[in-house]
mmCIF file of C-alpha atoms and ligand atoms in Angstrom:
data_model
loop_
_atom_site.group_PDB
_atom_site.id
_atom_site.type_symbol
_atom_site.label_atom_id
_atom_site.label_comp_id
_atom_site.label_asym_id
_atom_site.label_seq_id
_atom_site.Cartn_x
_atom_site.Cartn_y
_atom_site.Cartn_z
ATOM 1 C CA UNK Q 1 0.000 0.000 0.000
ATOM 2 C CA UNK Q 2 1.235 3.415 -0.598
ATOM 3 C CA UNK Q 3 0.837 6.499 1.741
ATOM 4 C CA UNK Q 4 -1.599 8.149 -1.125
ATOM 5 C CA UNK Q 5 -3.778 5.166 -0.965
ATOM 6 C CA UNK Q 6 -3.714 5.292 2.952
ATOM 7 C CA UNK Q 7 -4.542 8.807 2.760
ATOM 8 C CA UNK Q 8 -7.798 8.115 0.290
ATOM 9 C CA UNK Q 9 -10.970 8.292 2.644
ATOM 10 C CA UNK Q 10 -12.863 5.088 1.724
ATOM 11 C CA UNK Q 11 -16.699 5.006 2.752
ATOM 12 C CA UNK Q 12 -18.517 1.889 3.778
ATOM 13 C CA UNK Q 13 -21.565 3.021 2.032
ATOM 14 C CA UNK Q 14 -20.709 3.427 -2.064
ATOM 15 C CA UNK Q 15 -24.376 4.093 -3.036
ATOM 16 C CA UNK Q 16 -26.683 6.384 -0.353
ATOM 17 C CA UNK Q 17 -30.264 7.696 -1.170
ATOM 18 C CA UNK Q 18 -30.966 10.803 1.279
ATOM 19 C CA UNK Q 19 -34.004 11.437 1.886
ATOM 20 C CA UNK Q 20 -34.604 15.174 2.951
ATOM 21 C CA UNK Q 21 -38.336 16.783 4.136
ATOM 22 C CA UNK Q 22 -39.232 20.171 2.555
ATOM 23 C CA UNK Q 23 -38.976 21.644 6.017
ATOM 24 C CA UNK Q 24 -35.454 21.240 6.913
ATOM 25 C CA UNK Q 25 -35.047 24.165 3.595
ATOM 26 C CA UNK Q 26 -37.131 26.330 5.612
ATOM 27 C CA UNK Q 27 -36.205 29.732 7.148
ATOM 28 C CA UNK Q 28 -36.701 29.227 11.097
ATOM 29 C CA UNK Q 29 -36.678 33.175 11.549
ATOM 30 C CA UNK Q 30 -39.256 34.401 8.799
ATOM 31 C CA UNK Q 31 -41.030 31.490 7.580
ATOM 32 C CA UNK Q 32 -39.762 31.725 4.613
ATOM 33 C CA UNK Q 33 -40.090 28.264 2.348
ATOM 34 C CA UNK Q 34 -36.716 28.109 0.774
ATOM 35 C CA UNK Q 35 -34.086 29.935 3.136
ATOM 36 C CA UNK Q 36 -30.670 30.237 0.896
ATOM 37 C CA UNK Q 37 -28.458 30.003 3.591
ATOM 38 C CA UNK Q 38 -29.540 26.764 4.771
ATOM 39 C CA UNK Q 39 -29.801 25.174 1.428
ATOM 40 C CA UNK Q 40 -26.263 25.960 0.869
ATOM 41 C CA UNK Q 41 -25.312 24.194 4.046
ATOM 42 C CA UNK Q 42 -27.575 21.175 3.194
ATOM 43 C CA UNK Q 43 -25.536 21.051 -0.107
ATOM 44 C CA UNK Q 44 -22.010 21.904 0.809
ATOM 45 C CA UNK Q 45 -22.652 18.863 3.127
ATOM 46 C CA UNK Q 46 -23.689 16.642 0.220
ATOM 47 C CA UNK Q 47 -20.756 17.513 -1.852
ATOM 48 C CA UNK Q 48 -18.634 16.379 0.878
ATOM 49 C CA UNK Q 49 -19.223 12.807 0.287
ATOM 50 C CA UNK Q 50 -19.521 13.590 -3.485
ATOM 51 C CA UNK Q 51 -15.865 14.560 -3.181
ATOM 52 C CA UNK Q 52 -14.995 11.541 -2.282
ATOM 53 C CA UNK Q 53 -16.518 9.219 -4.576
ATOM 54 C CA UNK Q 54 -20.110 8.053 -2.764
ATOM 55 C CA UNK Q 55 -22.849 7.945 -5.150
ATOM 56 C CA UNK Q 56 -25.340 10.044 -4.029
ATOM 57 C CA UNK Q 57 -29.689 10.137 -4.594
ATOM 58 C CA UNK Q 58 -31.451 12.672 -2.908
ATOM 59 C CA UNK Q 59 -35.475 12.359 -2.500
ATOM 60 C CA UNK Q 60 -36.812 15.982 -1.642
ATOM 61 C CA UNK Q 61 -40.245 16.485 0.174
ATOM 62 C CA UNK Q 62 -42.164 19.370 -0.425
ATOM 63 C CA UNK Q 63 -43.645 19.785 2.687
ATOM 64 C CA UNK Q 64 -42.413 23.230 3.004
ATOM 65 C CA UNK Q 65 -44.972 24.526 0.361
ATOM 66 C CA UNK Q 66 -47.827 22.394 0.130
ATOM 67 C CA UNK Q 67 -48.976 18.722 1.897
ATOM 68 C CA UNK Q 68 -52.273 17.215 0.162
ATOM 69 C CA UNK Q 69 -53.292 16.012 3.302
ATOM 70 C CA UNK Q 70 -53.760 19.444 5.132
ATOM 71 C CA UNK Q 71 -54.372 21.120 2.498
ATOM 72 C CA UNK Q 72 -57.502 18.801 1.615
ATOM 73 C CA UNK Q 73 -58.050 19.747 5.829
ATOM 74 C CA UNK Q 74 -57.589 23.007 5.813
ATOM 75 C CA UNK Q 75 -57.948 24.730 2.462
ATOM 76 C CA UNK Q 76 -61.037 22.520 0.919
ATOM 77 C CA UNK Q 77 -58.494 21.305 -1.855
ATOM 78 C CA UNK Q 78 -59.307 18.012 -3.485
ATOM 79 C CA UNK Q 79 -57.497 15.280 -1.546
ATOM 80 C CA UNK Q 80 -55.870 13.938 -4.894
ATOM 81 C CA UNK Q 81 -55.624 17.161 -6.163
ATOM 82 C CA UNK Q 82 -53.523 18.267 -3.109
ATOM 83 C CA UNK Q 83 -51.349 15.305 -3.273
ATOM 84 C CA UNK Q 84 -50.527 17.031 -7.368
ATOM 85 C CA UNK Q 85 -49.647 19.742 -5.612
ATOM 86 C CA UNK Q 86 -47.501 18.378 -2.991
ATOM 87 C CA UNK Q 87 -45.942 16.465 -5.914
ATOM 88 C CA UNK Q 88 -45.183 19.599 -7.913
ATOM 89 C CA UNK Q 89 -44.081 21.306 -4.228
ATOM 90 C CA UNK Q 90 -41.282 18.703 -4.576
ATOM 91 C CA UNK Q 91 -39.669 19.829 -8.392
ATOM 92 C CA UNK Q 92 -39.609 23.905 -7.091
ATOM 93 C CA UNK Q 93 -37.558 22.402 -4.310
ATOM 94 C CA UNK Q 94 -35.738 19.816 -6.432
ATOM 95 C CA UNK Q 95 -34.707 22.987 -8.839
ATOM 96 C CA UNK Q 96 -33.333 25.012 -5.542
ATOM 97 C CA UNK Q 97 -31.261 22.202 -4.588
ATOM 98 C CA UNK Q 98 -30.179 21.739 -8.199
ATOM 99 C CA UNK Q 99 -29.320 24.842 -8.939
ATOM 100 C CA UNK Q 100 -26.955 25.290 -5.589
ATOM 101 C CA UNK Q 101 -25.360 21.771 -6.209
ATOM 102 C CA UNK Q 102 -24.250 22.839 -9.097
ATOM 103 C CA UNK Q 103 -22.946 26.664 -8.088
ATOM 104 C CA UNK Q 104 -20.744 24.126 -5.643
ATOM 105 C CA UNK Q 105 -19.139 22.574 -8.601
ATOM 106 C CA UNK Q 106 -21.348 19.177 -8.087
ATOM 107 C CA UNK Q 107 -22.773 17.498 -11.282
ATOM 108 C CA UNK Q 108 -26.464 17.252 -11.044
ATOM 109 C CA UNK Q 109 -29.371 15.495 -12.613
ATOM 110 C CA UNK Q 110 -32.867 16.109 -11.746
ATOM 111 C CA UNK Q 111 -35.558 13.601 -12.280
ATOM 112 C CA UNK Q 112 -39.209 14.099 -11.967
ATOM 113 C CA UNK Q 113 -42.048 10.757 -11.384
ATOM 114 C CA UNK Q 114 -44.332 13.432 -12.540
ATOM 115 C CA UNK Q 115 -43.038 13.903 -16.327
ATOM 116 C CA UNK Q 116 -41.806 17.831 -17.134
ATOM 117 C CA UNK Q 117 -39.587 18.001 -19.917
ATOM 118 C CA UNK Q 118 -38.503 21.651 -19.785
ATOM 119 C CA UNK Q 119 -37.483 21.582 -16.179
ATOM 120 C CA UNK Q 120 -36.083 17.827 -15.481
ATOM 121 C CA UNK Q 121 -35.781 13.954 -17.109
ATOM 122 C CA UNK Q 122 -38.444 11.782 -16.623
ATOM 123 C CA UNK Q 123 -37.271 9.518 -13.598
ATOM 124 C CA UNK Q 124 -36.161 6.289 -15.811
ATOM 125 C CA UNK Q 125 -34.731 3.721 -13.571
ATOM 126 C CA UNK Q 126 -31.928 2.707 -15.743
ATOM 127 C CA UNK Q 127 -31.099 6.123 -16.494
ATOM 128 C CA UNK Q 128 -30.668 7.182 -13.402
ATOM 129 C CA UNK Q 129 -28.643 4.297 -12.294
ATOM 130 C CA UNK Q 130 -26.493 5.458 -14.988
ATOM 131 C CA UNK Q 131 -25.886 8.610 -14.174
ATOM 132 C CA UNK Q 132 -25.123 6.950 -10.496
ATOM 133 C CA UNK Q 133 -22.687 4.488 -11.430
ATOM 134 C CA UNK Q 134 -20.627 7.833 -13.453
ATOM 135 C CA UNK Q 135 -20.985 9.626 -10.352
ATOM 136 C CA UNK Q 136 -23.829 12.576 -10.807
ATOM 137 C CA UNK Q 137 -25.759 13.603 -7.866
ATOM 138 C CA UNK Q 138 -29.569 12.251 -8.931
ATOM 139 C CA UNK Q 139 -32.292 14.362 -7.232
ATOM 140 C CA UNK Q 140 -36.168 12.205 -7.311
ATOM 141 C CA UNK Q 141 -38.338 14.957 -7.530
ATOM 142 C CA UNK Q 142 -42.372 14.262 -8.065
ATOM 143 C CA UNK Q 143 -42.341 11.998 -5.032
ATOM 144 C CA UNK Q 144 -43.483 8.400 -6.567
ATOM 145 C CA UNK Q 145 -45.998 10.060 -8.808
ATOM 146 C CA UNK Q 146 -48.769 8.875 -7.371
ATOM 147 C CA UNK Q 147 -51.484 10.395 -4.690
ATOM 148 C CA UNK Q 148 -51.611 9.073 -1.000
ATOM 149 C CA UNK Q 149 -48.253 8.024 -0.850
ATOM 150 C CA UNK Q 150 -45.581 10.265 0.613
ATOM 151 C CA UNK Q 151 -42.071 11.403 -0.324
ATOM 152 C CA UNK Q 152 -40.588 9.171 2.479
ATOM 153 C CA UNK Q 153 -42.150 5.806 0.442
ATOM 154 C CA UNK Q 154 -40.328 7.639 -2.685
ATOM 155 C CA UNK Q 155 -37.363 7.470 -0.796
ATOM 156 C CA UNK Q 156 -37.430 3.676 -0.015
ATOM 157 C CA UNK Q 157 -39.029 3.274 -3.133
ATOM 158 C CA UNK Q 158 -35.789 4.879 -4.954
ATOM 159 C CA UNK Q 159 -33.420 3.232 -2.923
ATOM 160 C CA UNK Q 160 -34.393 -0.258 -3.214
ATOM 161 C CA UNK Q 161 -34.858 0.347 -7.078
ATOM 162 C CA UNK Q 162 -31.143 1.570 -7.280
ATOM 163 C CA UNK Q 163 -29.546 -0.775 -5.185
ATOM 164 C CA UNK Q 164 -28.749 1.652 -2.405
ATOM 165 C CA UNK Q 165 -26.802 0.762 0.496
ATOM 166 C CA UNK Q 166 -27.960 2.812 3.040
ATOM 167 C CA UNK Q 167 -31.554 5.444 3.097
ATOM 168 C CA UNK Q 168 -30.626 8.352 5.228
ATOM 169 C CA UNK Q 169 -33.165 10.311 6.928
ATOM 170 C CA UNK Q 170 -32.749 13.470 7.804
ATOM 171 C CA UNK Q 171 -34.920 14.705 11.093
ATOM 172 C CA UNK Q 172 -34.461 17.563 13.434
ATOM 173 C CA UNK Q 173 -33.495 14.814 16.306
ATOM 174 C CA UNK Q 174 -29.860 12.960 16.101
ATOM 175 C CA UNK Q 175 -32.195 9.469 16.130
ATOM 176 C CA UNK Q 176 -35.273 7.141 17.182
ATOM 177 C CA UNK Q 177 -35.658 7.945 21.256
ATOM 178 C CA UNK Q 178 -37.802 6.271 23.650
ATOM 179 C CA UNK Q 179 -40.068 9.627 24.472
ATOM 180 C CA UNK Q 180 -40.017 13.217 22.473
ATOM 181 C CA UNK Q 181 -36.188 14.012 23.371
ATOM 182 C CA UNK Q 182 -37.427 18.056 23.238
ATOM 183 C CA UNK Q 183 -39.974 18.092 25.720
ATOM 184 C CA UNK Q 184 -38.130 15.610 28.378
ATOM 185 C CA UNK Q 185 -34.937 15.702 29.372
ATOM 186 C CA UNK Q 186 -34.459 12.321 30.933
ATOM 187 C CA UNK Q 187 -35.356 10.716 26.715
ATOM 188 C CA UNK Q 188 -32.873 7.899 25.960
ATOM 189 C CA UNK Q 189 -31.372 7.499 22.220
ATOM 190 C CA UNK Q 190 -31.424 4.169 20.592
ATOM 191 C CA UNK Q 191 -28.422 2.949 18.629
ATOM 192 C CA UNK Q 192 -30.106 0.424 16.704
ATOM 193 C CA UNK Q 193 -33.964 -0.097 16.030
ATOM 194 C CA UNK Q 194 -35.166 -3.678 14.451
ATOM 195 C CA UNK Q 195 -37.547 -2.846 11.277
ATOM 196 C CA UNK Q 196 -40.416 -4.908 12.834
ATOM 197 C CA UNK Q 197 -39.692 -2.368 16.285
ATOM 198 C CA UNK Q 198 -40.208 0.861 14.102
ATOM 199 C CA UNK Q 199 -43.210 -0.721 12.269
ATOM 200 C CA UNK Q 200 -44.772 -1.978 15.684
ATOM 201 C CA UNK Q 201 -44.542 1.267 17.654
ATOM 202 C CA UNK Q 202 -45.597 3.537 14.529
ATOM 203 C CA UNK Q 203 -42.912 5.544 14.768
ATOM 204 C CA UNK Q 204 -43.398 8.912 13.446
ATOM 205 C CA UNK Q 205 -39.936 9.216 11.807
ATOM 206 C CA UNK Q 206 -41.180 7.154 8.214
ATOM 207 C CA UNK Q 207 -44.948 6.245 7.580
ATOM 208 C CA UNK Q 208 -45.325 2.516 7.907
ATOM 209 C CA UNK Q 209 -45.255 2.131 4.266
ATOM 210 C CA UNK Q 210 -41.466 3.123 3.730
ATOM 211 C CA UNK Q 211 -40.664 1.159 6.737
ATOM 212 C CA UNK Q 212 -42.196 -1.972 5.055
ATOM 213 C CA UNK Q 213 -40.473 -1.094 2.106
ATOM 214 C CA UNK Q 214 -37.115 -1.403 3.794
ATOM 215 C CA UNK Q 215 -37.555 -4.114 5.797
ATOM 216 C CA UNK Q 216 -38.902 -6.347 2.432
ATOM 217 C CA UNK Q 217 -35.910 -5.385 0.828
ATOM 218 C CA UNK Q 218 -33.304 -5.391 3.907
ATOM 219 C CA UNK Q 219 -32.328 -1.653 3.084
ATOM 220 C CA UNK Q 220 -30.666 -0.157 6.872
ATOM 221 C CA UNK Q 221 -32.385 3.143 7.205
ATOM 222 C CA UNK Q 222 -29.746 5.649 9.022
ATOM 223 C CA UNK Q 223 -32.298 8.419 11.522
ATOM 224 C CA UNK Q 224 -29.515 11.242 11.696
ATOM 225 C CA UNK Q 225 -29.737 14.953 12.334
ATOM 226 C CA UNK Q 226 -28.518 17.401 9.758
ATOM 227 C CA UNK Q 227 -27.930 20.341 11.917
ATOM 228 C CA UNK Q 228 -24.715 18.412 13.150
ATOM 229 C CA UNK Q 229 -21.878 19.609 10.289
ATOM 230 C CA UNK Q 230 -20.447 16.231 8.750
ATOM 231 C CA UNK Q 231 -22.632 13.917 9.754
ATOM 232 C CA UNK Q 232 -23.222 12.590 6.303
ATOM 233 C CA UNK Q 233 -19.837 12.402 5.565
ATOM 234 C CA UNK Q 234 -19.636 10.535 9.128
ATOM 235 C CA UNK Q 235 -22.058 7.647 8.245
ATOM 236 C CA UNK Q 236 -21.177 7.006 5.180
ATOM 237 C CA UNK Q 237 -17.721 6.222 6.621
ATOM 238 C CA UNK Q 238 -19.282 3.649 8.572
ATOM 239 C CA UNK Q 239 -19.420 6.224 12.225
ATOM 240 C CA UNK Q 240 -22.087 5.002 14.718
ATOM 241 C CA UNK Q 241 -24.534 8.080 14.642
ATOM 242 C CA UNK Q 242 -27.898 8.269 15.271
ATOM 243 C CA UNK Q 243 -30.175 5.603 14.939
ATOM 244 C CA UNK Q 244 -30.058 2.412 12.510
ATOM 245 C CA UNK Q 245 -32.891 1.109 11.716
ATOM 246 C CA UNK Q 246 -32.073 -2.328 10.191
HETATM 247 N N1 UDP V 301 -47.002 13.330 -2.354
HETATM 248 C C1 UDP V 301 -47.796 12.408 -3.017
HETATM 249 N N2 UDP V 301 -47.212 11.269 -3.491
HETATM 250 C C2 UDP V 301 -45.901 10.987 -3.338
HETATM 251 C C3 UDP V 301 -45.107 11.916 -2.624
HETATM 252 C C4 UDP V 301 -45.680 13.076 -2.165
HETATM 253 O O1 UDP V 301 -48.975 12.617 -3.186
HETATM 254 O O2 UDP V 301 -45.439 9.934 -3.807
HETATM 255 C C5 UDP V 301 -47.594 14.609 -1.929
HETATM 256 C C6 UDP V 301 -48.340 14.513 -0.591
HETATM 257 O O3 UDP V 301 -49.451 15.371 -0.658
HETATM 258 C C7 UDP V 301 -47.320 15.050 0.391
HETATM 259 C C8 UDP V 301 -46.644 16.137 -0.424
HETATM 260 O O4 UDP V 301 -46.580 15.581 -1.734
HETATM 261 O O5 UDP V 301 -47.931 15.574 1.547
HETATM 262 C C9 UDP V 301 -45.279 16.527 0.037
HETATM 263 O O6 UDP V 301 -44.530 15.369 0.350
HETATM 264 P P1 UDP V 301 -44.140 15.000 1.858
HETATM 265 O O7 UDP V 301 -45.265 15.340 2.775
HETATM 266 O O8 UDP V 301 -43.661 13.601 1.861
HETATM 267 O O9 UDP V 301 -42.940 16.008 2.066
HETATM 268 P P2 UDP V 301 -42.026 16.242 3.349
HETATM 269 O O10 UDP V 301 -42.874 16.070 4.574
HETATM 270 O O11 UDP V 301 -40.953 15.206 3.302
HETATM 271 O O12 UDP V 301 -41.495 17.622 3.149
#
């Protein structure tokens, strides 16, 4: 071995599907849907582990701009027809993250379940493997296409489809506790949650459907906090953060 191979970082996970919820682009202060600042820190963490060589998905919610769910509560929409908009919610913030990948120097492809040929590719499964394996950043936008599912089940959906190693999950905790770790102190962090654990309890981090997902196709799903700096590039080196859910 020579020292320049020593010195070459080499990640445990090659292939990683992140799966990030509209909110965490979303200004704390103002309200704001898309806040700049924190898009560019979301991003300059995903070229991090671009830079060295992981192949990287990312499944964008749009839950910062429009759920079908509430809005069929609140606003009178059309359940299905909210779910279109969540959908199309999903490609505006699929285009942000796009857009600041690529200002980073990152090589970027977006793909949309909900064909729109002047903003994205279609999402084509081969394709998109393709542009994988050569080492562009894929963004899923458009969810899985379809109504009453949610972007989490795209997620799962995407990684199993491309072979992923690992589906990180992005929340605003570092992991699965035992009790709501912001309103009681004495909450204890699990290292490691069993699939049929997370689909048992309901957890609220994935709908059951993702979970299911995984667990049918044995794809560990890493609960991590992205307001820690580095803690993608951390788990994809094979670091013991947050919760595994496997
Ligand atoms: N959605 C959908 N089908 C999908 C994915 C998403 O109908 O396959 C709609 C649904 O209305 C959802 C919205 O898009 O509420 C935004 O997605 P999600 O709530 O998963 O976003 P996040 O909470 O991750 O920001």
């Amino acid at each position: 071995m020579t020292v320049s191979d020593q010195s070459e970082p080499n990640p445990k996970y090659k292939r990683i599907i992140l799966k990030l919820s509209g909110e965490v682009l979303r200004n704390t202060e103002d309200g704001e849907p898309i806040d700049p600042n924190t898009l560019r820190a979301i991003c300059e963490e995903v070229k991090k582990v671009y830079d060295i060589g992981v192949q990287v998905g990312l499944v964008i919610g749009g839950g910062n701009i429009f759920r079908g769910l509430s809005g069929a509560e609140m606003k009178g929409v059309d359940r299905t027809t909210g779910d279109y908009m969540g959908m199309l919610a999903t490609v505006i913030n699929g285009l942000a993250l796009m857009d600041c990948l690529e200002k980073l120097g990152v090589t970027v492809r977006l793909q949309s379940a909900i064909p729109m040929d002047k903003l994205a590719e279609p999402f084509i499964l081969r394709r998109a493997t393709r542009h994988l394996e050569r080492g562009r950043v894929v963004i899923f936008a458009g969810g899985t296409g379809n109504p009453y599912f949610s972007t989490d089940t795209a997620a799962a959906l995407r990684a199993s489809e491309t072979g992923a190693n690992m589906l990180m999950k992005a929340t605003k905790v570092d992991g699965i506790y035992n009790k709501d770790p912001e309103k009681h102190a004495d909450a204890v962090k699990y290292d490691h949650v069993p699939y049929i654990d997370a689909l048992r309890d309901r957890l609220k981090i994935m709908d059951s459907t993702a979970f299911s997902l995984c667990m049918e196709n044995k794809l560990p799903i890493l609960v991590f906090s992205m307001r820690e700096p580095g803690s993608i590039y951390r788990a994809v080196m094979g670091e013991e953060i947050g919760t595994l859910v496997d």
